[in-house]
Amino acid sequence: MNACIRAIVRTAVYNGLEVYGIRRGYNGMIKGDIFKMESLTVSNIIQKGGTILKSARSKEFATKEGRQAAYEQLKAHGIEGLVAIGGDGTFTGANIFYEEYGIPTIGAPGTIDNDLYGTDYTIGYDTAVNTALDAIDKIRDTADSHERVFFVEVMGRDSGYIAIPCAIGGGAEIVMIPETDTSIDYVIDQLKAGWSRSKTSFIVIVAEGDEEGSATEIAAKVSSIIPDMDARVTILGHVQRGGAPSAADRMLASQLGIACVEGLIAGRTNEMAGIINRELVYTPFIETITKQKLINPNFTKMVDILSV
Ligand code: F6P
């Protein structure tokens, strides 16, 4: 997100615009936690994880009174356009706010989950996947040495976008994602088939939103049927949300930050900037929050093929 903030500020300055930062998302808008930003305000942040503007979910912005207060603050600061970085919650809020108060708004997709319609990749996704993959490589060393089965849980909320490249890139034997039904019976069959082919270690990547439950629950269900299995569970959790951004993320965030400001200058509003097939596209907020970006079903098949 810092790389995106930097690009937004610098593109605004480049175009002779005044630019203000709002701390803590919509909460800061309501409270008027708004400050002037200059080119130097965003020096030395492109390589840093997180966001210098802080981030918070806002219950108040979901209320009419909250949005009215936010509008008053923007008016008091003379703000004529907004850039919102976030996921579907951010854009749901932005969409309502635009409809009520008409302040031109463009969004940049910022979530590790990559579950937003209107862009092939979201800002933070590539970094999160690489962080998870690095951990999975290390887990494989123990799995292999001790001949164990590891159930590794990755983030993604209701989507398997993080799980898929972790499974394919990490050489996992099984992947469990919310978009496909992978039963406990299937997991057991795959493990037994692997043992019969003399495999001695296994990695099962579990997306946190999988319909069979968390990695801990799934490991317990499988262990109750195969008690001899030497199983361990690792929940990667919030390590996936931090760290220096990858080159791909810095590039994407910079491109989209520029696109947000240029979109506003061109008179666009109520849309999210994204990259699809290497082309810049703007998608109405309403589509980004109502349409689903489907995962290619061949990816789970790839895990099967490559773990034979
Ligand atoms: O949406 C990003 C995400 O990291 C999800 O993958 C995860 O389910 C959730 O946020 C965690 O939220 P919190 O940081 O509030 O625990």
CSV table of C-alpha atoms and ligand atoms in Angstrom, one decimal:
chain,number,residue,atom,x,y,z
A,1,MET,CA,0.0,0.0,0.0
A,2,ASN,CA,2.9,2.4,0.7
A,3,ALA,CA,4.1,2.0,-2.9
A,4,CYS,CA,0.6,3.0,-4.0
A,5,ILE,CA,0.3,5.9,-1.6
A,6,ARG,CA,3.7,7.2,-2.9
A,7,ALA,CA,2.5,6.9,-6.5
A,8,ILE,CA,-0.7,8.8,-5.8
A,9,VAL,CA,1.0,11.6,-4.0
A,10,ARG,CA,3.7,12.0,-6.6
A,11,THR,CA,1.3,11.8,-9.6
A,12,ALA,CA,-0.8,14.5,-7.9
A,13,VAL,CA,2.3,16.7,-7.3
A,14,TYR,CA,3.5,16.1,-10.9
A,15,ASN,CA,0.1,17.3,-12.2
A,16,GLY,CA,0.1,20.4,-10.0
A,17,LEU,CA,-2.6,19.2,-7.6
A,18,GLU,CA,-2.7,19.6,-3.8
A,19,VAL,CA,-2.8,16.2,-2.0
A,20,TYR,CA,-4.0,15.3,1.5
A,21,GLY,CA,-3.6,12.1,3.4
A,22,ILE,CA,-6.4,10.7,5.5
A,23,ARG,CA,-5.2,8.6,8.5
A,24,ARG,CA,-7.0,5.4,9.5
A,25,GLY,CA,-9.3,5.1,6.5
A,26,TYR,CA,-12.9,6.2,6.8
A,27,ASN,CA,-12.5,6.7,10.6
A,28,GLY,CA,-10.0,9.4,9.9
A,29,MET,CA,-12.3,11.0,7.3
A,30,ILE,CA,-15.1,11.2,9.9
A,31,LYS,CA,-12.7,12.6,12.6
A,32,GLY,CA,-10.9,15.0,10.2
A,33,ASP,CA,-7.6,13.3,10.6
A,34,ILE,CA,-6.4,14.8,7.4
A,35,PHE,CA,-3.0,16.3,6.6
A,36,LYS,CA,-1.2,17.9,3.6
A,37,MET,CA,1.2,15.6,1.8
A,38,GLU,CA,4.1,16.7,-0.3
A,39,SER,CA,6.5,14.7,-2.5
A,40,LEU,CA,8.9,14.3,0.4
A,41,THR,CA,6.2,12.9,2.7
A,42,VAL,CA,6.4,9.7,0.7
A,43,SER,CA,10.2,9.4,0.4
A,44,ASN,CA,11.7,6.1,1.5
A,45,ILE,CA,8.4,4.2,1.8
A,46,ILE,CA,8.2,2.1,-1.4
A,47,GLN,CA,10.1,-0.7,0.2
A,48,LYS,CA,8.1,-0.8,3.4
A,49,GLY,CA,5.2,-3.1,4.2
A,50,GLY,CA,2.0,-1.9,5.7
A,51,THR,CA,0.8,1.7,5.2
A,52,ILE,CA,2.1,5.0,6.6
A,53,LEU,CA,-1.6,6.2,6.7
A,54,LYS,CA,-2.6,3.4,9.0
A,55,SER,CA,-5.7,1.4,8.3
A,56,ALA,CA,-8.9,0.6,10.2
A,57,ARG,CA,-12.3,-0.9,9.6
A,58,SER,CA,-15.0,1.7,10.2
A,59,LYS,CA,-18.4,0.8,11.6
A,60,GLU,CA,-19.4,4.5,11.8
A,61,PHE,CA,-19.0,5.0,8.1
A,62,ALA,CA,-21.7,2.4,7.6
A,63,THR,CA,-24.1,4.8,9.2
A,64,LYS,CA,-25.7,7.9,7.5
A,65,GLU,CA,-24.5,10.1,10.3
A,66,GLY,CA,-20.9,8.9,9.9
A,67,ARG,CA,-20.9,9.6,6.2
A,68,GLN,CA,-22.4,13.0,6.7
A,69,ALA,CA,-19.6,13.8,9.2
A,70,ALA,CA,-17.0,12.6,6.7
A,71,TYR,CA,-18.5,14.8,4.0
A,72,GLU,CA,-18.4,17.8,6.3
A,73,GLN,CA,-14.7,17.2,6.9
A,74,LEU,CA,-13.9,16.8,3.2
A,75,LYS,CA,-15.8,20.0,2.5
A,76,ALA,CA,-13.9,21.9,5.3
A,77,HIS,CA,-10.6,20.8,3.8
A,78,GLY,CA,-11.6,21.7,0.2
A,79,ILE,CA,-11.2,18.1,-1.0
A,80,GLU,CA,-12.6,17.6,-4.5
A,81,GLY,CA,-11.6,14.1,-5.3
A,82,LEU,CA,-10.8,10.9,-3.4
A,83,VAL,CA,-8.6,7.8,-3.9
A,84,ALA,CA,-9.5,4.8,-1.8
A,85,ILE,CA,-7.2,1.8,-1.5
A,86,GLY,CA,-8.7,-1.4,-0.2
A,87,GLY,CA,-11.0,-4.3,-0.9
A,88,ASP,CA,-14.7,-4.9,-1.2
A,89,GLY,CA,-15.5,-3.3,2.1
A,90,THR,CA,-13.7,-0.1,1.1
A,91,PHE,CA,-15.4,0.0,-2.3
A,92,THR,CA,-18.9,-0.7,-0.8
A,93,GLY,CA,-18.4,2.4,1.4
A,94,ALA,CA,-17.0,4.4,-1.5
A,95,ASN,CA,-19.9,3.5,-3.7
A,96,ILE,CA,-22.5,4.6,-1.2
A,97,PHE,CA,-20.6,7.8,-0.3
A,98,TYR,CA,-20.3,8.8,-4.0
A,99,GLU,CA,-24.0,8.2,-4.6
A,100,GLU,CA,-24.9,10.3,-1.5
A,101,TYR,CA,-22.4,13.2,-1.9
A,102,GLY,CA,-21.0,13.0,-5.4
A,103,ILE,CA,-17.3,13.5,-4.6
A,104,PRO,CA,-15.4,11.8,-7.5
A,105,THR,CA,-13.7,8.7,-6.2
A,106,ILE,CA,-11.4,6.2,-7.8
A,107,GLY,CA,-10.2,3.0,-6.1
A,108,ALA,CA,-7.0,0.9,-6.1
A,109,PRO,CA,-7.4,-2.8,-5.3
A,110,GLY,CA,-5.4,-3.4,-2.1
A,111,THR,CA,-5.8,-6.8,-0.5
A,112,ILE,CA,-3.7,-9.9,-0.1
A,113,ASP,CA,-6.7,-12.0,-1.0
A,114,ASN,CA,-6.8,-11.2,-4.7
A,115,ASP,CA,-10.5,-11.8,-4.7
A,116,LEU,CA,-11.6,-8.5,-6.5
A,117,TYR,CA,-13.3,-8.5,-9.8
A,118,GLY,CA,-11.8,-6.0,-12.2
A,119,THR,CA,-8.1,-6.8,-11.9
A,120,ASP,CA,-5.9,-9.9,-12.5
A,121,TYR,CA,-3.9,-9.1,-9.3
A,122,THR,CA,-4.5,-7.0,-6.2
A,123,ILE,CA,-1.8,-5.0,-4.4
A,124,GLY,CA,-0.1,-7.1,-1.7
A,125,TYR,CA,-1.1,-10.5,-3.2
A,126,ASP,CA,2.2,-11.4,-4.8
A,127,THR,CA,4.1,-10.4,-1.6
A,128,ALA,CA,1.8,-12.5,0.6
A,129,VAL,CA,2.2,-15.5,-1.7
A,130,ASN,CA,6.0,-15.3,-1.7
A,131,THR,CA,6.1,-14.9,2.0
A,132,ALA,CA,3.9,-18.0,2.4
A,133,LEU,CA,5.9,-19.9,-0.1
A,134,ASP,CA,9.2,-19.1,1.7
A,135,ALA,CA,7.6,-20.6,4.9
A,136,ILE,CA,6.3,-23.6,3.1
A,137,ASP,CA,9.8,-24.4,1.7
A,138,LYS,CA,11.1,-24.4,5.2
A,139,ILE,CA,8.2,-26.6,6.5
A,140,ARG,CA,9.0,-29.1,3.7
A,141,ASP,CA,12.5,-29.6,5.2
A,142,THR,CA,11.0,-30.8,8.4
A,143,ALA,CA,8.2,-32.8,6.7
A,144,ASP,CA,10.8,-34.5,4.6
A,145,SER,CA,13.3,-35.2,7.3
A,146,HIS,CA,10.7,-36.5,9.8
A,147,GLU,CA,8.4,-38.1,7.2
A,148,ARG,CA,5.4,-36.1,8.3
A,149,VAL,CA,2.2,-34.8,7.0
A,150,PHE,CA,1.9,-31.0,7.4
A,151,PHE,CA,-1.4,-29.2,7.2
A,152,VAL,CA,-0.5,-25.6,6.4
A,153,GLU,CA,-3.2,-22.9,6.6
A,154,VAL,CA,-2.9,-19.8,4.5
A,155,MET,CA,-5.1,-16.7,4.5
A,156,GLY,CA,-7.5,-15.6,1.8
A,157,ARG,CA,-10.8,-15.1,3.7
A,158,ASP,CA,-13.4,-16.8,1.4
A,159,SER,CA,-11.0,-17.3,-1.5
A,160,GLY,CA,-8.3,-19.8,-2.5
A,161,TYR,CA,-6.2,-17.4,-4.5
A,162,ILE,CA,-3.4,-17.5,-2.0
A,163,ALA,CA,-3.6,-21.2,-1.5
A,164,ILE,CA,-3.3,-22.2,-5.2
A,165,PRO,CA,0.2,-20.7,-6.0
A,166,CYS,CA,1.4,-21.9,-2.6
A,167,ALA,CA,0.3,-25.4,-3.4
A,168,ILE,CA,1.7,-25.4,-7.0
A,169,GLY,CA,4.9,-23.5,-6.2
A,170,GLY,CA,5.4,-25.3,-2.9
A,171,GLY,CA,5.0,-28.8,-4.4
A,172,ALA,CA,2.1,-29.6,-2.1
A,173,GLU,CA,0.3,-32.9,-2.5
A,174,ILE,CA,-3.2,-31.6,-1.8
A,175,VAL,CA,-4.9,-28.2,-1.8
A,176,MET,CA,-8.2,-27.4,-0.2
A,177,ILE,CA,-9.9,-24.2,-1.2
A,178,PRO,CA,-13.5,-22.9,-0.7
A,179,GLU,CA,-14.2,-22.8,-4.4
A,180,THR,CA,-14.0,-26.6,-4.8
A,181,ASP,CA,-15.3,-29.4,-2.7
A,182,THR,CA,-12.3,-31.5,-1.4
A,183,SER,CA,-13.7,-34.1,1.0
A,184,ILE,CA,-11.8,-35.6,4.0
A,185,ASP,CA,-12.2,-39.0,2.2
A,186,TYR,CA,-10.4,-37.5,-0.8
A,187,VAL,CA,-7.5,-36.3,1.4
A,188,ILE,CA,-7.3,-39.8,3.0
A,189,ASP,CA,-7.3,-41.5,-0.4
A,190,GLN,CA,-4.6,-39.2,-1.7
A,191,LEU,CA,-2.4,-39.8,1.4
A,192,LYS,CA,-2.8,-43.5,1.1
A,193,ALA,CA,-2.1,-43.5,-2.6
A,194,GLY,CA,1.0,-41.5,-1.9
A,195,TRP,CA,2.3,-43.8,0.8
A,196,SER,CA,1.7,-46.8,-1.6
A,197,ARG,CA,3.9,-45.0,-4.1
A,198,SER,CA,6.6,-44.7,-1.4
A,199,LYS,CA,6.1,-41.0,-0.7
A,200,THR,CA,7.1,-40.2,2.8
A,201,SER,CA,6.2,-36.6,3.3
A,202,PHE,CA,3.1,-34.6,2.4
A,203,ILE,CA,2.1,-30.9,2.5
A,204,VAL,CA,-1.6,-30.2,2.5
A,205,ILE,CA,-2.4,-26.5,1.8
A,206,VAL,CA,-5.6,-25.4,3.4
A,207,ALA,CA,-7.2,-22.1,2.5
A,208,GLU,CA,-8.6,-20.6,5.7
A,209,GLY,CA,-12.1,-20.4,4.2
A,210,ASP,CA,-12.3,-24.1,3.2
A,211,GLU,CA,-15.7,-25.8,3.7
A,212,GLU,CA,-14.1,-28.7,5.6
A,213,GLY,CA,-12.9,-26.2,8.3
A,214,SER,CA,-9.6,-24.9,9.5
A,215,ALA,CA,-6.3,-26.8,9.0
A,216,THR,CA,-6.5,-27.8,12.7
A,217,GLU,CA,-10.0,-29.2,12.2
A,218,ILE,CA,-9.1,-31.0,9.0
A,219,ALA,CA,-5.9,-32.5,10.5
A,220,ALA,CA,-8.0,-33.7,13.5
A,221,LYS,CA,-10.6,-35.3,11.2
A,222,VAL,CA,-7.9,-37.1,9.1
A,223,SER,CA,-5.9,-38.2,12.2
A,224,SER,CA,-9.0,-39.8,13.7
A,225,ILE,CA,-9.2,-42.1,10.7
A,226,ILE,CA,-5.4,-42.5,10.2
A,227,PRO,CA,-4.1,-42.4,13.8
A,228,ASP,CA,-0.6,-43.6,12.8
A,229,MET,CA,-0.1,-40.5,10.6
A,230,ASP,CA,2.6,-38.2,12.0
A,231,ALA,CA,0.7,-34.9,11.4
A,232,ARG,CA,1.5,-31.3,12.3
A,233,VAL,CA,-0.4,-28.1,11.7
A,234,THR,CA,1.1,-24.7,10.8
A,235,ILE,CA,-1.1,-21.6,10.6
A,236,LEU,CA,0.9,-18.9,8.7
A,237,GLY,CA,-1.5,-16.1,9.7
A,238,HIS,CA,-0.5,-12.5,9.7
A,239,VAL,CA,3.1,-13.0,8.6
A,240,GLN,CA,1.4,-13.0,5.1
A,241,ARG,CA,0.3,-9.4,5.6
A,242,GLY,CA,3.7,-7.8,6.2
A,243,GLY,CA,7.2,-7.4,4.9
A,244,ALA,CA,8.9,-5.6,2.1
A,245,PRO,CA,6.8,-5.7,-1.1
A,246,SER,CA,7.9,-7.9,-4.0
A,247,ALA,CA,9.0,-6.2,-7.3
A,248,ALA,CA,5.7,-7.2,-8.9
A,249,ASP,CA,3.8,-5.6,-6.1
A,250,ARG,CA,5.8,-2.4,-6.3
A,251,MET,CA,5.2,-2.2,-10.0
A,252,LEU,CA,1.5,-2.9,-9.8
A,253,ALA,CA,1.0,-0.4,-6.9
A,254,SER,CA,2.9,2.3,-8.8
A,255,GLN,CA,0.9,1.7,-12.0
A,256,LEU,CA,-2.4,1.7,-10.2
A,257,GLY,CA,-1.5,4.7,-8.0
A,258,ILE,CA,-0.8,6.8,-11.2
A,259,ALA,CA,-4.0,5.4,-12.8
A,260,CYS,CA,-6.1,6.6,-9.9
A,261,VAL,CA,-5.0,10.2,-10.1
A,262,GLU,CA,-5.0,10.3,-13.9
A,263,GLY,CA,-8.5,8.7,-13.8
A,264,LEU,CA,-9.7,11.5,-11.5
A,265,ILE,CA,-8.1,14.2,-13.7
A,266,ALA,CA,-9.8,12.7,-16.7
A,267,GLY,CA,-13.2,13.0,-15.0
A,268,ARG,CA,-13.7,9.3,-14.1
A,269,THR,CA,-15.5,8.4,-10.8
A,270,ASN,CA,-16.9,5.5,-8.8
A,271,GLU,CA,-14.5,3.1,-10.5
A,272,MET,CA,-11.6,0.9,-9.5
A,273,ALA,CA,-8.4,0.9,-11.5
A,274,GLY,CA,-7.0,-2.5,-12.3
A,275,ILE,CA,-4.8,-4.4,-14.7
A,276,ILE,CA,-6.3,-7.2,-16.9
A,277,ASN,CA,-4.2,-8.9,-19.4
A,278,ARG,CA,-1.6,-6.2,-19.0
A,279,GLU,CA,-4.0,-3.5,-19.9
A,280,LEU,CA,-5.2,-0.7,-17.6
A,281,VAL,CA,-9.0,-1.0,-17.0
A,282,TYR,CA,-11.5,0.9,-14.8
A,283,THR,CA,-14.3,-1.1,-13.4
A,284,PRO,CA,-17.4,0.4,-11.7
A,285,PHE,CA,-17.3,-0.2,-7.9
A,286,ILE,CA,-20.6,-1.9,-8.0
A,287,GLU,CA,-19.2,-4.6,-10.3
A,288,THR,CA,-16.0,-5.1,-8.2
A,289,ILE,CA,-18.2,-5.8,-5.2
A,290,THR,CA,-21.0,-7.8,-6.8
A,291,LYS,CA,-19.2,-9.9,-9.5
A,292,GLN,CA,-17.0,-12.9,-8.7
A,293,LYS,CA,-13.5,-13.4,-10.1
A,294,LEU,CA,-13.4,-17.1,-10.6
A,295,ILE,CA,-10.4,-19.3,-10.0
A,296,ASN,CA,-9.4,-21.4,-12.9
A,297,PRO,CA,-10.5,-25.0,-11.9
A,298,ASN,CA,-7.5,-26.5,-13.8
A,299,PHE,CA,-5.3,-25.2,-11.0
A,300,THR,CA,-6.4,-27.9,-8.5
A,301,LYS,CA,-6.0,-30.5,-11.2
A,302,MET,CA,-2.4,-29.2,-11.6
A,303,VAL,CA,-1.7,-30.0,-8.0
A,304,ASP,CA,-2.9,-33.6,-8.6
A,305,ILE,CA,-0.8,-34.0,-11.7
A,306,LEU,CA,2.3,-32.5,-10.2
A,307,SER,CA,2.2,-34.5,-7.0
A,308,VAL,CA,2.0,-37.9,-8.6
B,1,F6P,O1,-8.6,-9.6,3.8
B,1,F6P,C1,-7.3,-9.8,4.2
B,1,F6P,C2,-7.2,-10.7,5.3
B,1,F6P,O2,-5.8,-10.9,5.7
B,1,F6P,C3,-7.8,-12.1,5.1
B,1,F6P,O3,-7.0,-13.0,4.3
B,1,F6P,C4,-8.0,-12.6,6.5
B,1,F6P,O4,-9.0,-13.5,6.6
B,1,F6P,C5,-8.3,-11.3,7.3
B,1,F6P,O5,-7.8,-10.2,6.5
B,1,F6P,C6,-7.7,-11.2,8.6
B,1,F6P,O6,-8.3,-10.1,9.2
B,1,F6P,P1,-7.7,-9.5,10.6
B,1,F6P,O7,-6.4,-8.9,10.3
B,1,F6P,O8,-8.7,-8.5,11.0
B,1,F6P,O9,-7.6,-10.6,11.6
